[in-house]
Amino acid sequence: MAHHRSLNRALLVAGLSITVLIFSRAQAQESHWAAATDATAKTLIDWERQWAESACTHNGIEKKILAEDFQGTAPDGSRYSKQQAVAHALSAKPSEEACTLYEVTVHFFGDSTAILYGSESAIHTEADGRKHTVKLTWTDTWLKRNGNWQIVAAEDMPSEMK
């Protein structure tokens, strides 16, 4: 009889432990919008600003913030990799000026996933010297791997200046 009680108690403890693990895992995946004071959100937004400015500054931020398995979707619908983004950034002539990042919002999903929504603009100079303003509205997906935040996916969409 004591053996059955011990077995039942062990099964109860195991069942409760599994329930707590499942519940805590589900809790960890809950989402929230970042507060203006959130240090991680501030860092991610700063890196987004550096990426938005890279066409003007050629700062090379793409090497740091894009994951090796990154895939981006350009405004024309074509796809590009980290290697293509870095090569383009390094080979680009100074054809952009007045690179500006607008408001960015950060939505966290657990402790290791964030989706950032934002927009940016720049004045682009064509080969013939004509200038026009380009504005992009974008969504970037960040993952924290091995303690490092990097973008794994980006989608840029042309939008109108208002």
PDB file of C-alpha atoms in Angstrom:
ATOM      1  CA  MET A   1       0.000   0.000   0.000  1.00  0.00           C
ATOM      2  CA  ALA A   2       2.806   2.419   0.875  1.00  0.00           C
ATOM      3  CA  HIS A   3       4.421   1.565  -2.469  1.00  0.00           C
ATOM      4  CA  HIS A   4       1.223   2.591  -4.324  1.00  0.00           C
ATOM      5  CA  ARG A   5       1.075   5.862  -2.388  1.00  0.00           C
ATOM      6  CA  SER A   6       4.701   6.607  -3.246  1.00  0.00           C
ATOM      7  CA  LEU A   7       4.060   5.753  -6.876  1.00  0.00           C
ATOM      8  CA  ASN A   8       0.903   7.901  -6.968  1.00  0.00           C
ATOM      9  CA  ARG A   9       2.739  10.759  -5.259  1.00  0.00           C
ATOM     10  CA  ALA A  10       5.627  10.447  -7.755  1.00  0.00           C
ATOM     11  CA  LEU A  11       3.180  10.460 -10.675  1.00  0.00           C
ATOM     12  CA  LEU A  12       1.380  13.479  -9.218  1.00  0.00           C
ATOM     13  CA  VAL A  13       4.663  15.378  -8.742  1.00  0.00           C
ATOM     14  CA  ALA A  14       5.787  14.454 -12.275  1.00  0.00           C
ATOM     15  CA  GLY A  15       2.431  15.536 -13.708  1.00  0.00           C
ATOM     16  CA  LEU A  16       2.534  18.846 -11.847  1.00  0.00           C
ATOM     17  CA  SER A  17       6.127  19.422 -12.929  1.00  0.00           C
ATOM     18  CA  ILE A  18       5.225  18.858 -16.565  1.00  0.00           C
ATOM     19  CA  THR A  19       2.225  21.187 -16.232  1.00  0.00           C
ATOM     20  CA  VAL A  20       4.411  23.905 -14.676  1.00  0.00           C
ATOM     21  CA  LEU A  21       7.001  23.494 -17.448  1.00  0.00           C
ATOM     22  CA  ILE A  22       4.370  23.712 -20.164  1.00  0.00           C
ATOM     23  CA  PHE A  23       2.719  26.724 -18.513  1.00  0.00           C
ATOM     24  CA  SER A  24       6.021  28.546 -17.966  1.00  0.00           C
ATOM     25  CA  ARG A  25       7.066  27.844 -21.572  1.00  0.00           C
ATOM     26  CA  ALA A  26       3.749  29.246 -22.827  1.00  0.00           C
ATOM     27  CA  GLN A  27       4.159  32.270 -20.567  1.00  0.00           C
ATOM     28  CA  ALA A  28       7.663  32.895 -21.928  1.00  0.00           C
ATOM     29  CA  GLN A  29       6.281  33.114 -25.451  1.00  0.00           C
ATOM     30  CA  GLU A  30       3.735  35.792 -24.656  1.00  0.00           C
ATOM     31  CA  SER A  31       4.186  38.940 -26.673  1.00  0.00           C
ATOM     32  CA  HIS A  32       4.419  42.562 -25.629  1.00  0.00           C
ATOM     33  CA  TRP A  33       5.161  45.916 -27.211  1.00  0.00           C
ATOM     34  CA  ALA A  34       8.411  47.401 -25.959  1.00  0.00           C
ATOM     35  CA  ALA A  35       8.279  50.326 -23.583  1.00  0.00           C
ATOM     36  CA  ALA A  36      10.141  53.468 -24.602  1.00  0.00           C
ATOM     37  CA  THR A  37      12.644  52.765 -21.819  1.00  0.00           C
ATOM     38  CA  ASP A  38      13.386  49.149 -22.827  1.00  0.00           C
ATOM     39  CA  ALA A  39      17.179  48.865 -23.229  1.00  0.00           C
ATOM     40  CA  THR A  40      17.047  45.994 -25.741  1.00  0.00           C
ATOM     41  CA  ALA A  41      14.494  47.815 -27.885  1.00  0.00           C
ATOM     42  CA  LYS A  42      16.667  50.950 -27.831  1.00  0.00           C
ATOM     43  CA  THR A  43      19.677  48.922 -29.015  1.00  0.00           C
ATOM     44  CA  LEU A  44      17.710  47.250 -31.825  1.00  0.00           C
ATOM     45  CA  ILE A  45      16.320  50.609 -32.957  1.00  0.00           C
ATOM     46  CA  ASP A  46      19.824  52.104 -32.948  1.00  0.00           C
ATOM     47  CA  TRP A  47      21.064  49.254 -35.150  1.00  0.00           C
ATOM     48  CA  GLU A  48      18.060  49.831 -37.461  1.00  0.00           C
ATOM     49  CA  ARG A  49      19.034  53.524 -37.635  1.00  0.00           C
ATOM     50  CA  GLN A  50      22.593  52.567 -38.584  1.00  0.00           C
ATOM     51  CA  TRP A  51      21.257  50.240 -41.293  1.00  0.00           C
ATOM     52  CA  ALA A  52      18.925  52.961 -42.629  1.00  0.00           C
ATOM     53  CA  GLU A  53      21.905  55.340 -42.740  1.00  0.00           C
ATOM     54  CA  SER A  54      24.323  52.833 -44.277  1.00  0.00           C
ATOM     55  CA  ALA A  55      23.481  53.894 -47.853  1.00  0.00           C
ATOM     56  CA  CYS A  56      24.729  57.362 -46.891  1.00  0.00           C
ATOM     57  CA  THR A  57      27.545  56.454 -44.486  1.00  0.00           C
ATOM     58  CA  HIS A  58      28.756  53.051 -45.775  1.00  0.00           C
ATOM     59  CA  ASN A  59      29.198  52.029 -42.124  1.00  0.00           C
ATOM     60  CA  GLY A  60      29.186  48.263 -42.834  1.00  0.00           C
ATOM     61  CA  ILE A  61      26.549  47.515 -40.170  1.00  0.00           C
ATOM     62  CA  GLU A  62      25.093  44.769 -42.383  1.00  0.00           C
ATOM     63  CA  LYS A  63      27.999  42.460 -41.426  1.00  0.00           C
ATOM     64  CA  LYS A  64      27.029  42.703 -37.749  1.00  0.00           C
ATOM     65  CA  ILE A  65      23.243  42.736 -37.735  1.00  0.00           C
ATOM     66  CA  LEU A  66      22.323  40.338 -40.550  1.00  0.00           C
ATOM     67  CA  ALA A  67      22.338  36.630 -39.648  1.00  0.00           C
ATOM     68  CA  GLU A  68      24.205  34.214 -41.898  1.00  0.00           C
ATOM     69  CA  ASP A  69      20.845  32.677 -42.911  1.00  0.00           C
ATOM     70  CA  PHE A  70      19.215  36.100 -43.453  1.00  0.00           C
ATOM     71  CA  GLN A  71      16.744  36.524 -46.324  1.00  0.00           C
ATOM     72  CA  GLY A  72      15.429  39.910 -47.375  1.00  0.00           C
ATOM     73  CA  THR A  73      12.705  40.927 -49.783  1.00  0.00           C
ATOM     74  CA  ALA A  74      13.535  44.091 -51.723  1.00  0.00           C
ATOM     75  CA  PRO A  75      10.910  46.663 -52.766  1.00  0.00           C
ATOM     76  CA  ASP A  76      10.819  45.136 -56.274  1.00  0.00           C
ATOM     77  CA  GLY A  77       9.985  41.705 -54.821  1.00  0.00           C
ATOM     78  CA  SER A  78      13.398  40.147 -55.401  1.00  0.00           C
ATOM     79  CA  ARG A  79      15.055  38.202 -52.597  1.00  0.00           C
ATOM     80  CA  TYR A  80      18.567  38.822 -51.286  1.00  0.00           C
ATOM     81  CA  SER A  81      20.973  37.217 -48.806  1.00  0.00           C
ATOM     82  CA  LYS A  82      23.364  38.641 -46.230  1.00  0.00           C
ATOM     83  CA  GLN A  83      26.237  38.154 -48.674  1.00  0.00           C
ATOM     84  CA  GLN A  84      24.401  40.134 -51.349  1.00  0.00           C
ATOM     85  CA  ALA A  85      23.484  42.907 -48.881  1.00  0.00           C
ATOM     86  CA  VAL A  86      27.089  43.226 -47.669  1.00  0.00           C
ATOM     87  CA  ALA A  87      28.482  43.176 -51.227  1.00  0.00           C
ATOM     88  CA  HIS A  88      25.997  45.843 -52.310  1.00  0.00           C
ATOM     89  CA  ALA A  89      26.801  48.038 -49.305  1.00  0.00           C
ATOM     90  CA  LEU A  90      30.537  47.797 -49.975  1.00  0.00           C
ATOM     91  CA  SER A  91      30.252  48.448 -53.729  1.00  0.00           C
ATOM     92  CA  ALA A  92      27.586  51.169 -53.626  1.00  0.00           C
ATOM     93  CA  LYS A  93      28.686  54.555 -54.799  1.00  0.00           C
ATOM     94  CA  PRO A  94      27.624  57.455 -52.614  1.00  0.00           C
ATOM     95  CA  SER A  95      24.285  57.752 -54.392  1.00  0.00           C
ATOM     96  CA  GLU A  96      22.180  58.353 -51.287  1.00  0.00           C
ATOM     97  CA  GLU A  97      21.980  61.384 -49.052  1.00  0.00           C
ATOM     98  CA  ALA A  98      19.754  62.578 -46.244  1.00  0.00           C
ATOM     99  CA  CYS A  99      19.167  59.019 -44.981  1.00  0.00           C
ATOM    100  CA  THR A 100      16.484  59.275 -42.295  1.00  0.00           C
ATOM    101  CA  LEU A 101      14.891  56.716 -39.986  1.00  0.00           C
ATOM    102  CA  TYR A 102      11.359  57.484 -38.824  1.00  0.00           C
ATOM    103  CA  GLU A 103       9.421  55.975 -35.937  1.00  0.00           C
ATOM    104  CA  VAL A 104      10.145  52.330 -35.159  1.00  0.00           C
ATOM    105  CA  THR A 105       8.026  50.084 -32.953  1.00  0.00           C
ATOM    106  CA  VAL A 106       9.280  46.888 -31.349  1.00  0.00           C
ATOM    107  CA  HIS A 107       7.118  43.853 -30.591  1.00  0.00           C
ATOM    108  CA  PHE A 108       8.796  41.126 -28.512  1.00  0.00           C
ATOM    109  CA  PHE A 109       7.749  37.478 -28.607  1.00  0.00           C
ATOM    110  CA  GLY A 110       9.358  35.826 -25.606  1.00  0.00           C
ATOM    111  CA  ASP A 111      12.984  36.589 -24.823  1.00  0.00           C
ATOM    112  CA  SER A 112      14.564  35.821 -28.169  1.00  0.00           C
ATOM    113  CA  THR A 113      12.298  37.094 -30.952  1.00  0.00           C
ATOM    114  CA  ALA A 114      11.389  40.646 -31.906  1.00  0.00           C
ATOM    115  CA  ILE A 115       9.628  42.131 -34.891  1.00  0.00           C
ATOM    116  CA  LEU A 116      10.425  45.748 -35.667  1.00  0.00           C
ATOM    117  CA  TYR A 117       8.166  47.904 -37.809  1.00  0.00           C
ATOM    118  CA  GLY A 118       9.446  51.162 -39.243  1.00  0.00           C
ATOM    119  CA  SER A 119      10.093  53.403 -42.195  1.00  0.00           C
ATOM    120  CA  GLU A 120      12.958  55.390 -43.647  1.00  0.00           C
ATOM    121  CA  SER A 121      13.769  57.663 -46.528  1.00  0.00           C
ATOM    122  CA  ALA A 122      16.750  58.847 -48.539  1.00  0.00           C
ATOM    123  CA  ILE A 123      17.422  61.075 -51.501  1.00  0.00           C
ATOM    124  CA  HIS A 124      18.663  58.840 -54.310  1.00  0.00           C
ATOM    125  CA  THR A 125      20.806  60.142 -57.166  1.00  0.00           C
ATOM    126  CA  GLU A 126      20.323  58.394 -60.503  1.00  0.00           C
ATOM    127  CA  ALA A 127      23.218  57.759 -62.912  1.00  0.00           C
ATOM    128  CA  ASP A 128      22.121  60.802 -64.970  1.00  0.00           C
ATOM    129  CA  GLY A 129      22.233  63.061 -61.884  1.00  0.00           C
ATOM    130  CA  ARG A 130      18.476  63.267 -61.280  1.00  0.00           C
ATOM    131  CA  LYS A 131      17.511  63.108 -57.615  1.00  0.00           C
ATOM    132  CA  HIS A 132      14.350  61.739 -56.031  1.00  0.00           C
ATOM    133  CA  THR A 133      13.247  60.787 -52.555  1.00  0.00           C
ATOM    134  CA  VAL A 134      12.732  57.104 -51.838  1.00  0.00           C
ATOM    135  CA  LYS A 135      10.707  56.036 -48.808  1.00  0.00           C
ATOM    136  CA  LEU A 136      10.514  52.461 -47.537  1.00  0.00           C
ATOM    137  CA  THR A 137       8.188  50.975 -44.956  1.00  0.00           C
ATOM    138  CA  TRP A 138       9.614  47.772 -43.556  1.00  0.00           C
ATOM    139  CA  THR A 139       9.266  44.838 -41.195  1.00  0.00           C
ATOM    140  CA  ASP A 140      12.387  43.195 -39.780  1.00  0.00           C
ATOM    141  CA  THR A 141      12.430  39.959 -37.779  1.00  0.00           C
ATOM    142  CA  TRP A 142      15.174  39.721 -35.151  1.00  0.00           C
ATOM    143  CA  LEU A 143      16.290  36.564 -33.321  1.00  0.00           C
ATOM    144  CA  LYS A 144      18.594  36.298 -30.347  1.00  0.00           C
ATOM    145  CA  ARG A 145      20.986  33.397 -30.896  1.00  0.00           C
ATOM    146  CA  ASN A 146      23.945  32.586 -28.675  1.00  0.00           C
ATOM    147  CA  GLY A 147      23.375  35.891 -26.891  1.00  0.00           C
ATOM    148  CA  ASN A 148      23.436  37.986 -30.090  1.00  0.00           C
ATOM    149  CA  TRP A 149      20.521  39.761 -31.738  1.00  0.00           C
ATOM    150  CA  GLN A 150      20.465  39.568 -35.548  1.00  0.00           C
ATOM    151  CA  ILE A 151      17.957  40.091 -38.340  1.00  0.00           C
ATOM    152  CA  VAL A 152      16.861  36.840 -39.999  1.00  0.00           C
ATOM    153  CA  ALA A 153      14.223  38.314 -42.316  1.00  0.00           C
ATOM    154  CA  ALA A 154      13.403  41.740 -43.728  1.00  0.00           C
ATOM    155  CA  GLU A 155      10.736  43.006 -46.071  1.00  0.00           C
ATOM    156  CA  ASP A 156      10.882  46.463 -47.616  1.00  0.00           C
ATOM    157  CA  MET A 157       7.954  48.093 -49.330  1.00  0.00           C
ATOM    158  CA  PRO A 158       8.023  51.389 -51.214  1.00  0.00           C
ATOM    159  CA  SER A 159       5.677  53.968 -49.753  1.00  0.00           C
ATOM    160  CA  GLU A 160       4.666  57.549 -50.400  1.00  0.00           C
ATOM    161  CA  MET A 161       6.185  60.531 -48.608  1.00  0.00           C
ATOM    162  CA  LYS A 162       3.609  62.364 -46.522  1.00  0.00           C
TER     163      LYS A 162
END
